[in-house]
Coordinates of C-alpha atoms and ligand atoms in Angstrom, one line a residue:
X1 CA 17.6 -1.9 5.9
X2 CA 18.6 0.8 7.8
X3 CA 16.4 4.4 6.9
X4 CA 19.0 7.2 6.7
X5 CA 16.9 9.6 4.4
X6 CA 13.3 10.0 3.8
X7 CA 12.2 13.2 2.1
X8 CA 8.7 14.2 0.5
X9 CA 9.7 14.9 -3.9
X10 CA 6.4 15.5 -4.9
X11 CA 2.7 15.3 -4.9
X12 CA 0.4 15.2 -8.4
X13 CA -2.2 13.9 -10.0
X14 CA -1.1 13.1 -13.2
X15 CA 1.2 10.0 -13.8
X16 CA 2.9 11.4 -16.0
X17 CA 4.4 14.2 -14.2
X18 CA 5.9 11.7 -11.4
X19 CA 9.7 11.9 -11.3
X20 CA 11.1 11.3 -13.9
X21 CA 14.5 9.4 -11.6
X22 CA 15.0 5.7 -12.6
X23 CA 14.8 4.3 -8.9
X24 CA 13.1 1.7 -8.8
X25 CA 9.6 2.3 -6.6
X26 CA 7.1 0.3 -4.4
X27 CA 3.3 1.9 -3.6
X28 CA 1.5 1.6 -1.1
X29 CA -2.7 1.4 -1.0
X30 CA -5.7 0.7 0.2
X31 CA -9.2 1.4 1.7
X32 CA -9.0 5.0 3.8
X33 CA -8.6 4.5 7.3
X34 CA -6.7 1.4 6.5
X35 CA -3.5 2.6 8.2
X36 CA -1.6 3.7 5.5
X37 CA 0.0 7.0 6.6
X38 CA 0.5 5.0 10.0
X39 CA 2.6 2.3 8.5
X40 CA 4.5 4.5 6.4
X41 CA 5.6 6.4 9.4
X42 CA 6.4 3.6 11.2
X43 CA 9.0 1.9 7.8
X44 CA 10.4 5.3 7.5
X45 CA 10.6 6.0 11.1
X46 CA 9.3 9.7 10.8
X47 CA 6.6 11.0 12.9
X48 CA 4.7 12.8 10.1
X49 CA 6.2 12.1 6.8
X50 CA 2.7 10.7 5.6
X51 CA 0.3 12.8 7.4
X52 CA -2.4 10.8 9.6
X53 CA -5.2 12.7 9.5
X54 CA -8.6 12.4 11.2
X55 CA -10.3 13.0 7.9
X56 CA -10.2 9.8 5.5
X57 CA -10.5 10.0 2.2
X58 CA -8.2 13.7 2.2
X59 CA -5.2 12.3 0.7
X60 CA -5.7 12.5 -3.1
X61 CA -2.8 12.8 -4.9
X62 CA -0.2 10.7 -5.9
X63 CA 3.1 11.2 -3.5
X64 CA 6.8 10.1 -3.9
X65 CA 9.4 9.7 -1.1
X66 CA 13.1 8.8 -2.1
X67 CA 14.1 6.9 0.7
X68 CA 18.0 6.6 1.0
X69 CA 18.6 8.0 -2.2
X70 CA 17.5 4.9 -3.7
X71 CA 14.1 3.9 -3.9
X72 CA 11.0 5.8 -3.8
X73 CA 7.6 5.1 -2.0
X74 CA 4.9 5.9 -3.2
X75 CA 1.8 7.1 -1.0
X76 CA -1.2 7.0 -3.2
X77 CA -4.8 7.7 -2.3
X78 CA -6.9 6.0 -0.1
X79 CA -9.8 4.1 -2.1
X80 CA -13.6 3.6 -1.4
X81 CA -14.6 6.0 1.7
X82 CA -17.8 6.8 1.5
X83 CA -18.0 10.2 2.4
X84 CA -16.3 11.2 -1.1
X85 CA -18.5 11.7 -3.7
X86 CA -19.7 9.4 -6.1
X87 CA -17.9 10.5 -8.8
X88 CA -14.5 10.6 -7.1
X89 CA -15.5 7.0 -5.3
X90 CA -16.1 5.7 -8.7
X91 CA -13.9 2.8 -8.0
X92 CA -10.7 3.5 -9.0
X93 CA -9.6 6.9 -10.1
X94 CA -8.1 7.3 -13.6
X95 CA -5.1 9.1 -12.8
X96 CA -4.6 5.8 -10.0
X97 CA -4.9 3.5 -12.7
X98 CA -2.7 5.4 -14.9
X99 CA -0.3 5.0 -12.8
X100 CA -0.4 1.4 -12.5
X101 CA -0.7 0.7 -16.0
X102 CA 2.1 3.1 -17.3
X103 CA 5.1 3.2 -14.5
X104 CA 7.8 1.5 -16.0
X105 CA 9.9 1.3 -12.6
X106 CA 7.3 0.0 -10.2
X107 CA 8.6 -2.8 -9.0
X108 CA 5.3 -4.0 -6.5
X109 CA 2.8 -3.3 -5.0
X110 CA 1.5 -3.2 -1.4
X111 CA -2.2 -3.1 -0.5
X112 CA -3.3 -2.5 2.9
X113 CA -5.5 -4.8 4.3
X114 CA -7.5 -4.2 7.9
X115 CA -6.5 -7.8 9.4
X116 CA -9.8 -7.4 11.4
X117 CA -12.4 -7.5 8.9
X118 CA -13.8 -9.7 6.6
X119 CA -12.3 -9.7 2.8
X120 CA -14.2 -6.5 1.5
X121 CA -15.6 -6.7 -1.9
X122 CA -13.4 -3.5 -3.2
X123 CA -10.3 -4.4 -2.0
X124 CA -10.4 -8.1 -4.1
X125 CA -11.8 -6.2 -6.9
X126 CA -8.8 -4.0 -6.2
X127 CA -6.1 -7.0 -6.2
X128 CA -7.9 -8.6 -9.1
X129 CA -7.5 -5.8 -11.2
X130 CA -3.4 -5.3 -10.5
X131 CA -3.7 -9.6 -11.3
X132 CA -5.0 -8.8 -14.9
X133 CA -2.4 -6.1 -15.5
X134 CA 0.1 -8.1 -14.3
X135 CA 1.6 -5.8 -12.0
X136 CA 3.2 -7.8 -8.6
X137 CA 2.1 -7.0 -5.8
X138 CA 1.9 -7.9 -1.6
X139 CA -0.2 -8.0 0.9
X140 CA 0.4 -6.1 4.0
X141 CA -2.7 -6.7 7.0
X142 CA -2.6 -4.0 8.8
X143 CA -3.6 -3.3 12.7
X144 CA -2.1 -6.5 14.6
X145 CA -2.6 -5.5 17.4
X146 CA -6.1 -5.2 17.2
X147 CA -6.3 -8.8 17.4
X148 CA -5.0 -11.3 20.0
X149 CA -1.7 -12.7 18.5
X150 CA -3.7 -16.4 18.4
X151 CA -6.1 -15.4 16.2
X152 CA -4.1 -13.8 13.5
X153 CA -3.4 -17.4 11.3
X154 CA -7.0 -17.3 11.3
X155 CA -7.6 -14.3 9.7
X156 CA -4.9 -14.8 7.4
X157 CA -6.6 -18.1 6.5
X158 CA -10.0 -16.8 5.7
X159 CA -8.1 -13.8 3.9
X160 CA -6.0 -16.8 1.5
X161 CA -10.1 -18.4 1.1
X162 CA -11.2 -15.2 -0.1
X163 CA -8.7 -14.8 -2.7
X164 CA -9.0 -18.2 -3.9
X165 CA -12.5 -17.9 -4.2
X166 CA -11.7 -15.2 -6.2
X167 CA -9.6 -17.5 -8.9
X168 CA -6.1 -16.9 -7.2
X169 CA -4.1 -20.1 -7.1
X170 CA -2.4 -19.1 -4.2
X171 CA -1.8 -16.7 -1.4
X172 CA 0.6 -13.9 -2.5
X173 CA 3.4 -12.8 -0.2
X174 CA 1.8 -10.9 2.7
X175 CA 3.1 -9.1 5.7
X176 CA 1.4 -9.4 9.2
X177 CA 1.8 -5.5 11.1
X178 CA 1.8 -3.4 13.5
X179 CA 2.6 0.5 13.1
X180 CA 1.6 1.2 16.7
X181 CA 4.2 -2.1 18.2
X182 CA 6.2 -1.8 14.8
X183 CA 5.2 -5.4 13.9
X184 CA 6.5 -6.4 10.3
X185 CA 8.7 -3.2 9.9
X186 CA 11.9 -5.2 9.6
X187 CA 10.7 -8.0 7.4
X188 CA 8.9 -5.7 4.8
X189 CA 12.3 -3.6 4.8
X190 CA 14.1 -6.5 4.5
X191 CA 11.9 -8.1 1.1
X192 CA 12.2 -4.2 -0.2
X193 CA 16.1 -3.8 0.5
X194 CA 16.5 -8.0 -1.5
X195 CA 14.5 -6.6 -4.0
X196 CA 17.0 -3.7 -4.5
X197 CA 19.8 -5.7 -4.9
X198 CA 19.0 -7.9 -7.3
Ligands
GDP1 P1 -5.0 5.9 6.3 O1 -6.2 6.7 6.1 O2 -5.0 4.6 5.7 O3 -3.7 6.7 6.1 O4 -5.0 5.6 7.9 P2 -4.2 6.3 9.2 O5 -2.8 5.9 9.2 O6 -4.5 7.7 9.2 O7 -4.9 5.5 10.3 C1 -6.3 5.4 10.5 C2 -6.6 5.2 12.0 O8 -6.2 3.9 12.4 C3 -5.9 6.2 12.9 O9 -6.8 6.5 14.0 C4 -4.7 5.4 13.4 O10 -4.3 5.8 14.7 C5 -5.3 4.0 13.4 N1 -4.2 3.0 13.2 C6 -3.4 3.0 12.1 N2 -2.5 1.9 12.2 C7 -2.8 1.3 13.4 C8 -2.2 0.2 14.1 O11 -1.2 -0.5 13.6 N3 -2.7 -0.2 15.3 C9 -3.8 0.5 15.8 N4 -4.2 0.1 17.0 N5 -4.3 1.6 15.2 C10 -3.8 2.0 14.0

């Protein structure tokens, strides 16, 4: 998939007030500091469209990008930094879970996972939650390049023990990248753009 259009719709906090346009959607989330705003920058080829801040944990609202006029992405907040308050930390926000549990044209979900480090405890109690409300979702494993390219099965490996230690039968899809060598970009475009023409 080529990008030809990527432009910022909207930014709320309230599922219910997200577009209302029938396209069909794909979100994108994970721990702050993840590499979120990175990697969506580097799919929609725009320096800034998600800002990369210095300042984790900023970012919290929901926000829609139409992307060629026919899908939207969906940057939503960054979960469990522990500079934001309890409260707000409180694992997953309402309006977050909202939105998961009532979007009628989400068609999957992406969460961001540091290939570095060990499977974190919020992040499976993240992927076990979108498992008992049935919504679909990827992996992506962020920060490639952080790691020699030899050691990357690895990590995947121990990632696929994790989940099946967490009752998983199976490792889901997952997407290996790189937003600073733009590892991955083609073949996550690629599942998004099959997805789209079914
Ligand atoms: P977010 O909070 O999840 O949106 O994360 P950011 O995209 O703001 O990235 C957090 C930090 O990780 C920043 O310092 C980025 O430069 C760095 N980063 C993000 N993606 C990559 C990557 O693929 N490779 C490397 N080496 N650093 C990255």
């Amino acid at each position: 998939m080529k990008i030809t259009s990527a432009e910022f719709i909207v930014s709320n906090s309230d599922a219910d007030k997200c577009p209302k346009e029938p396209l069909p959607e794909y979100a994108f989330i994970g721990r702050s500091n993840v590499g979120k705003s990175s990697l969506i920058n580097m799919l929609t080829d725009r320096k800034s469209l998600a800002k990369t801040s210095g300042k984790p944990g900023k970012t919290q609202l929901i926000n829609h990008f139409k992307i060629n006029q026919n899908w939207f992405l969906v940057d939503l907040p960054g979960y469990g930094y522990a500079k934001v308050s309890k409260k707000t930390k409180e694992t997953f926000q309402k309006f977050i879970t909202d939105y998961f549990e009532k979007r009628a044209q989400l068609v999957c979900a992406f969460v961001l996972i540091d290939i570095r480090l060990e499977a974190q405890k919020i992040d499976l109690e993240f992927i076990n939650y979108l498992g008992e409300i049935e919504v679909p979702f990827c992996i992506i494993f962020t920060k490639a390049d952080k790691i020699s390219r030899g050691k990357i099965d690895g990590h995947v490996a121990a990632y696929r023990k994790a989940l099946l230690a967490n009752n998983w039968e199976e490792m889901p899809q997952y997407f290996v990248t790189s937003s600073l060598e733009a590892t991955g970009r083609d073949q996550l475009l690629e599942f998004i753009d099959g997805i789209n023409d079914e």
